PDB file of C-alpha atoms in Angstrom:
ATOM      1  CA  MET A   1      85.710  89.583  86.982  1.00 49.00           C
ATOM      2  CA  LYS A   2      82.049  88.128  87.288  1.00 52.00           C
ATOM      3  CA  THR A   3      79.619  91.546  88.108  1.00 53.00           C
ATOM      4  CA  HIS A   4      76.140  91.142  89.029  1.00 51.00           C
ATOM      5  CA  LYS A   5      73.927  93.934  87.599  1.00 52.00           C
ATOM      6  CA  VAL A   6      71.160  95.413  89.733  1.00 50.00           C
ATOM      7  CA  THR A   7      68.807  97.552  87.806  1.00 51.00           C
ATOM      8  CA  HIS A   8      66.601  99.741  89.672  1.00 49.00           C
ATOM      9  CA  GLN A   9      63.885 102.216  88.056  1.00 51.00           C
ATOM     10  CA  SER A  10      62.576 105.496  88.959  1.00 50.00           C
ATOM     11  CA  SER A  11      59.008 106.688  89.432  1.00 54.00           C
ATOM     12  CA  LEU A  12      59.062 110.096  86.976  1.00 50.00           C
ATOM     13  CA  PRO A  13      55.654 111.141  85.992  1.00 54.00           C
ATOM     14  CA  SER A  14      53.401 108.997  84.469  1.00 54.00           C
ATOM     15  CA  ASN A  15      54.310 111.188  80.699  1.00 53.00           C
ATOM     16  CA  SER A  16      57.342 111.336  80.403  1.00 53.00           C
ATOM     17  CA  ARG A  17      58.625 108.113  78.736  1.00 55.00           C
ATOM     18  CA  ASN A  18      62.487 108.153  79.314  1.00 60.00           C
ATOM     19  CA  LYS A  19      63.180 105.245  81.782  1.00 63.00           C
ATOM     20  CA  LEU A  20      66.139 106.600  83.920  1.00 67.00           C
ATOM     21  CA  VAL A  21      67.831 103.360  84.841  1.00 66.00           C
ATOM     22  CA  LEU A  22      70.619 102.825  87.745  1.00 66.00           C
ATOM     23  CA  ARG A  23      72.908 100.336  86.972  1.00 73.00           C
ATOM     24  CA  ARG A  24      74.659  99.124  89.701  1.00 71.00           C
ATOM     25  CA  THR A  25      77.509  96.475  90.189  1.00 78.00           C
ATOM     26  CA  ARG A  26      77.550  93.578  92.808  1.00 76.00           C
ATOM     27  CA  LYS A  27      81.763  92.281  93.281  1.00 79.00           C
ATOM     28  CA  ARG A  28      81.152  88.586  94.200  1.00 84.00           C
ATOM     29  CA  PHE A  29      83.447  86.684  95.721  1.00 84.00           C
ATOM     30  CA  ASN A  30      87.094  85.610  94.079  1.00 86.00           C
ATOM     31  CA  PRO A  31      89.476  82.941  95.808  1.00 85.00           C
ATOM     32  CA  ARG A  32      91.728  83.123  93.538  1.00 84.00           C
ATOM     33  CA  ILE A  33      91.775  87.517  94.551  1.00 86.00           C
ATOM     34  CA  PHE A  34      91.925  85.922  98.314  1.00 89.00           C
ATOM     35  CA  LEU A  35      94.332  83.647  97.907  1.00 87.00           C
ATOM     36  CA  ASP A  36      96.750  85.542  96.209  1.00 87.00           C
ATOM     37  CA  ARG A  37      96.231  88.313  98.799  1.00 90.00           C
ATOM     38  CA  THR A  38      96.598  86.498 102.422  1.00 91.00           C
ATOM     39  CA  ILE A  39      99.515  84.638 100.697  1.00 90.00           C
ATOM     40  CA  GLU A  40     100.670  87.977  99.998  1.00 90.00           C
ATOM     41  CA  THR A  41     100.034  89.337 103.814  1.00 92.00           C
ATOM     42  CA  THR A  42     101.722  86.499 105.170  1.00 91.00           C
ATOM     43  CA  ALA A  43     104.524  87.066 103.643  1.00 90.00           C
ATOM     44  CA  ILE A  44     105.046  90.504 104.347  1.00 92.00           C
ATOM     45  CA  ILE A  45     104.238  89.408 108.126  1.00 93.00           C
ATOM     46  CA  SER A  46     106.814  87.173 108.318  1.00 93.00           C
ATOM     47  CA  LEU A  47     109.452  88.426 107.304  1.00 91.00           C
ATOM     48  CA  LEU A  48     108.629  91.985 109.225  1.00 93.00           C
ATOM     49  CA  PHE A  49     108.453  89.679 112.355  1.00 94.00           C
ATOM     50  CA  THR A  50     111.925  88.500 111.485  1.00 93.00           C
ATOM     51  CA  GLY A  51     112.968  91.832 111.789  1.00 92.00           C
ATOM     52  CA  PHE A  52     112.248  92.733 114.361  1.00 93.00           C
ATOM     53  CA  ALA A  53     112.497  89.068 116.131  1.00 93.00           C
ATOM     54  CA  GLY A  54     116.328  89.630 114.780  1.00 92.00           C
ATOM     55  CA  VAL A  55     116.416  92.887 115.864  1.00 93.00           C
ATOM     56  CA  GLY A  56     115.640  91.274 119.207  1.00 92.00           C
ATOM     57  CA  ALA A  57     117.751  88.455 119.223  1.00 92.00           C
ATOM     58  CA  MET A  58     121.038  91.628 118.328  1.00 93.00           C
ATOM     59  CA  GLY A  59     120.051  92.491 121.537  1.00 91.00           C
ATOM     60  CA  CYS A  60     120.135  89.729 123.652  1.00 90.00           C
ATOM     61  CA  TRP A  61     123.627  89.120 122.851  1.00 90.00           C
ATOM     62  CA  GLY A  62     125.054  92.423 123.688  1.00 89.00           C
ATOM     63  CA  MET A  63     123.253  92.174 127.163  1.00 87.00           C
ATOM     64  CA  GLU A  64     125.320  88.622 126.658  1.00 85.00           C
ATOM     65  CA  ILE A  65     128.351  90.524 126.144  1.00 86.00           C
ATOM     66  CA  ILE A  66     128.186  93.287 128.619  1.00 85.00           C
ATOM     67  CA  GLU A  67     127.073  90.368 131.457  1.00 82.00           C
ATOM     68  CA  THR A  68     129.867  88.217 129.849  1.00 82.00           C
ATOM     69  CA  ASN A  69     132.773  91.270 130.630  1.00 84.00           C
ATOM     70  CA  ASN A  70     131.259  92.812 133.155  1.00 82.00           C
ATOM     71  CA  PRO A  71     130.455  90.514 136.072  1.00 74.00           C
ATOM     72  CA  ASN A  72     128.969  92.809 138.944  1.00 79.00           C
ATOM     73  CA  ILE A  73     125.872  93.345 136.733  1.00 71.00           C
ATOM     74  CA  ILE A  74     123.944  90.872 138.085  1.00 72.00           C
ATOM     75  CA  ILE A  75     121.387  90.277 134.449  1.00 70.00           C
ATOM     76  CA  SER A  76     119.842  86.845 133.672  1.00 76.00           C
ATOM     77  CA  GLY A  77     118.534  84.600 130.817  1.00 79.00           C
ATOM     78  CA  TRP A  78     120.095  86.282 127.581  1.00 84.00           C
ATOM     79  CA  LYS A  79     121.493  83.282 126.809  1.00 85.00           C
ATOM     80  CA  GLN A  80     117.486  81.971 126.593  1.00 88.00           C
ATOM     81  CA  GLN A  81     115.809  84.759 125.883  1.00 90.00           C
ATOM     82  CA  LYS A  82     118.598  85.255 122.297  1.00 90.00           C
ATOM     83  CA  LYS A  83     117.696  81.261 121.040  1.00 91.00           C
ATOM     84  CA  THR A  84     114.257  81.822 121.614  1.00 92.00           C
ATOM     85  CA  CYS A  85     114.651  85.079 118.804  1.00 92.00           C
ATOM     86  CA  LEU A  86     117.092  83.223 116.830  1.00 92.00           C
ATOM     87  CA  GLY A  87     113.711  80.183 116.800  1.00 93.00           C
ATOM     88  CA  MET A  88     111.528  82.955 115.680  1.00 93.00           C
ATOM     89  CA  MET A  89     113.683  84.874 113.695  1.00 93.00           C
ATOM     90  CA  LEU A  90     113.722  80.810 111.953  1.00 93.00           C
ATOM     91  CA  VAL A  91     110.746  80.088 111.926  1.00 93.00           C
ATOM     92  CA  SER A  92     109.577  83.162 110.564  1.00 93.00           C
ATOM     93  CA  PHE A  93     111.755  83.317 107.904  1.00 93.00           C
ATOM     94  CA  SER A  94     110.521  79.902 106.707  1.00 94.00           C
ATOM     95  CA  GLY A  95     107.326  81.270 106.785  1.00 92.00           C
ATOM     96  CA  PHE A  96     107.823  83.455 104.389  1.00 92.00           C
ATOM     97  CA  LEU A  97     109.861  81.612 101.930  1.00 92.00           C
ATOM     98  CA  GLY A  98     106.636  79.056 102.468  1.00 91.00           C
ATOM     99  CA  SER A  99     104.360  81.899 101.251  1.00 91.00           C
ATOM    100  CA  ALA A 100     106.809  82.702  98.175  1.00 89.00           C
ATOM    101  CA  LEU A 101     106.697  79.113  96.715  1.00 89.00           C
ATOM    102  CA  ILE A 102     103.202  78.614  97.497  1.00 89.00           C
ATOM    103  CA  GLY A 103     102.521  82.122  95.978  1.00 86.00           C
ATOM    104  CA  ALA A 104     105.026  81.023  92.512  1.00 85.00           C
ATOM    105  CA  SER A 105     103.757  77.803  92.357  1.00 85.00           C
ATOM    106  CA  PHE A 106     100.207  79.276  92.130  1.00 82.00           C
ATOM    107  CA  SER A 107     101.574  81.953  89.130  1.00 79.00           C
ATOM    108  CA  ILE A 108     102.991  78.861  86.912  1.00 76.00           C
ATOM    109  CA  GLN A 109     100.040  77.629  87.062  1.00 74.00           C
ATOM    110  CA  ARG A 110      97.542  80.550  86.569  1.00 72.00           C
ATOM    111  CA  ASP A 111     100.093  80.924  83.794  1.00 70.00           C
ATOM    112  CA  LYS A 112      99.972  76.974  82.701  1.00 64.00           C
ATOM    113  CA  PHE A 113     104.206  76.952  81.896  1.00 57.00           C
TER     114      PHE A 113
END
């Protein structure tokens, strides 16, 4: 990683021959690190969202079974909500697979196989 050095000279008395030089490094923007972190964050978020949508789909599936077995309880719309949760699971899992594929292709390209 390239750094840019900034030097500051302190104001010591003129009879002192030793000058204090402070060096502070400033990090530059590195697009590779930014891209790697973005892909990693996308993969983690899509996996978490897949899990939450799966829990929602399981809950809707359970409510659908309860509705089927007990006709006295009036609950409606569980089939549609289950399909929505399963669709969200599919989309978020495909996002995870896509980000993993992009990350792998960048690492292969960087390693120059």
